[in-house]
C-alpha cells in the first residue's frame, strides 16, 4: 500500500473507529439505565419471586452486554493508539500486514485471520 493511500485509509478507519467507540459508549449508558438493578426502589420492593428472577436475568443479560461493549471499546482504543503510532494494520501476533478487507470489516482487528484462528483454538 503506498503512503498516500495508506494515510487516506487510516484517516477513514480512524473516523470509523471514533464513531463506533461513541456508539458503543452510548449503548453502555442506555443499558445501564435499563438495568432493573439501577432502580433505587429495587432493593426495598417486595416483588414476587418470579419478578425477582426476571430482574436478575435482565440484570445478568445487561451486565454481559456491557462487558462485551467495554471489550470492544478497549479494542477500538488500542486500534486508535496504533494509528497514532503508525502501527495500524500490523498483526499483534506475527507482525504481518492485516489485509485491508479485514480492517474494513473489523477496523479494530488486532490480528490477521491466520493468527486469530490460531488464538481462538
Coordinates of C-alpha atoms in Angstrom, one line a residue:
X1 CA 0.0 0.0 0.0
X2 CA 1.5 3.3 -1.0
X3 CA 2.0 6.1 1.6
X4 CA -0.7 8.4 0.3
X5 CA -3.3 5.6 0.1
X6 CA -2.3 4.4 3.5
X7 CA -2.8 7.8 5.1
X8 CA -6.2 8.2 3.5
X9 CA -7.2 4.7 4.5
X10 CA -6.0 5.2 8.1
X11 CA -7.9 8.5 8.3
X12 CA -11.1 6.8 7.1
X13 CA -10.5 4.0 9.6
X14 CA -9.9 6.5 12.4
X15 CA -13.3 8.2 11.7
X16 CA -15.0 4.8 11.7
X17 CA -13.3 3.8 15.0
X18 CA -14.2 7.1 16.7
X19 CA -17.8 6.8 15.6
X20 CA -18.0 3.2 16.7
X21 CA -16.5 3.9 20.0
X22 CA -19.0 6.7 20.6
X23 CA -21.9 4.4 19.6
X24 CA -20.7 1.7 22.0
X25 CA -20.3 4.2 24.8
X26 CA -23.8 5.4 24.2
X27 CA -25.1 1.9 24.2
X28 CA -23.4 1.2 27.5
X29 CA -25.1 4.2 29.1
X30 CA -28.5 3.2 27.7
X31 CA -28.0 -0.4 29.0
X32 CA -27.1 0.9 32.5
X33 CA -30.3 2.9 32.5
X34 CA -32.3 -0.2 31.5
X35 CA -30.8 -2.3 34.2
X36 CA -33.5 -3.4 36.6
X37 CA -31.0 -3.1 39.5
X38 CA -30.5 0.6 38.6
X39 CA -33.9 1.4 40.2
X40 CA -33.2 2.7 43.7
X41 CA -36.5 1.1 44.9
X42 CA -35.3 -2.4 43.6
X43 CA -33.7 -3.4 46.9
X44 CA -36.7 -2.4 49.1
X45 CA -39.6 -3.6 47.0
X46 CA -41.4 -6.8 47.9
X47 CA -41.8 -8.2 44.5
X48 CA -42.9 -11.8 43.8
X49 CA -40.2 -14.4 43.3
X50 CA -40.9 -14.6 39.6
X51 CA -40.4 -10.9 39.3
X52 CA -37.1 -11.1 41.2
X53 CA -35.9 -13.8 38.9
X54 CA -36.9 -11.8 35.8
X55 CA -35.0 -8.8 37.2
X56 CA -31.9 -10.9 38.0
X57 CA -31.9 -12.4 34.5
X58 CA -32.4 -9.0 33.0
X59 CA -29.6 -7.6 35.1
X60 CA -27.2 -10.5 34.2
X61 CA -28.0 -10.1 30.5
X62 CA -27.3 -6.3 30.6
X63 CA -24.1 -6.9 32.5
X64 CA -22.9 -9.4 29.8
X65 CA -23.8 -6.9 27.1
X66 CA -22.0 -4.1 28.8
X67 CA -18.9 -6.3 29.3
X68 CA -18.9 -7.1 25.6
X69 CA -19.2 -3.4 24.7
X70 CA -16.5 -2.4 27.1
X71 CA -14.2 -5.0 25.5
X72 CA -15.0 -3.6 22.1
X73 CA -14.3 0.0 23.3
X74 CA -10.9 -1.2 24.6
X75 CA -10.1 -2.8 21.3
X76 CA -11.1 0.4 19.5
X77 CA -8.9 2.4 21.8
X78 CA -5.9 0.1 21.1
X79 CA -6.5 0.5 17.3
X80 CA -6.6 4.3 17.6
X81 CA -3.3 4.2 19.6
X82 CA -1.8 2.1 16.7
X83 CA -3.0 4.7 14.2
X84 CA -1.3 7.4 16.2
X85 CA 2.0 5.4 16.3
X86 CA 1.9 4.4 12.6
X87 CA 1.4 0.7 13.6
X88 CA -2.2 0.3 12.5
X89 CA -2.8 -2.8 10.3
X90 CA 0.0 -4.9 11.7
X91 CA -0.8 -8.2 13.3
X92 CA -0.1 -8.2 17.1
X93 CA 0.9 -11.9 16.9
X94 CA 3.0 -12.3 13.8
X95 CA 3.7 -8.7 12.7
X96 CA 2.4 -9.2 9.2
X97 CA 0.1 -6.8 7.5
X98 CA -3.6 -7.4 8.2
X99 CA -5.5 -7.5 4.9
X100 CA -7.3 -4.2 4.1
X101 CA -10.6 -6.1 3.6
X102 CA -10.4 -7.5 7.1
X103 CA -9.7 -4.0 8.5
X104 CA -12.6 -2.5 6.5
X105 CA -14.9 -5.1 8.0
X106 CA -13.4 -5.1 11.5
X107 CA -11.5 -1.8 12.0
X108 CA -10.4 -2.8 15.5
X109 CA -8.9 -6.1 14.4
X110 CA -5.6 -6.7 16.1
X111 CA -4.6 -10.0 14.4
X112 CA -4.5 -11.4 10.9
X113 CA -7.0 -14.1 10.2
X114 CA -4.5 -16.9 10.5
X115 CA -3.4 -15.8 13.9
X116 CA -7.0 -15.0 15.0
X117 CA -7.9 -18.6 14.1
X118 CA -4.9 -20.0 16.0
X119 CA -5.6 -17.9 19.1
X120 CA -9.3 -19.0 19.2
X121 CA -8.4 -22.7 19.4

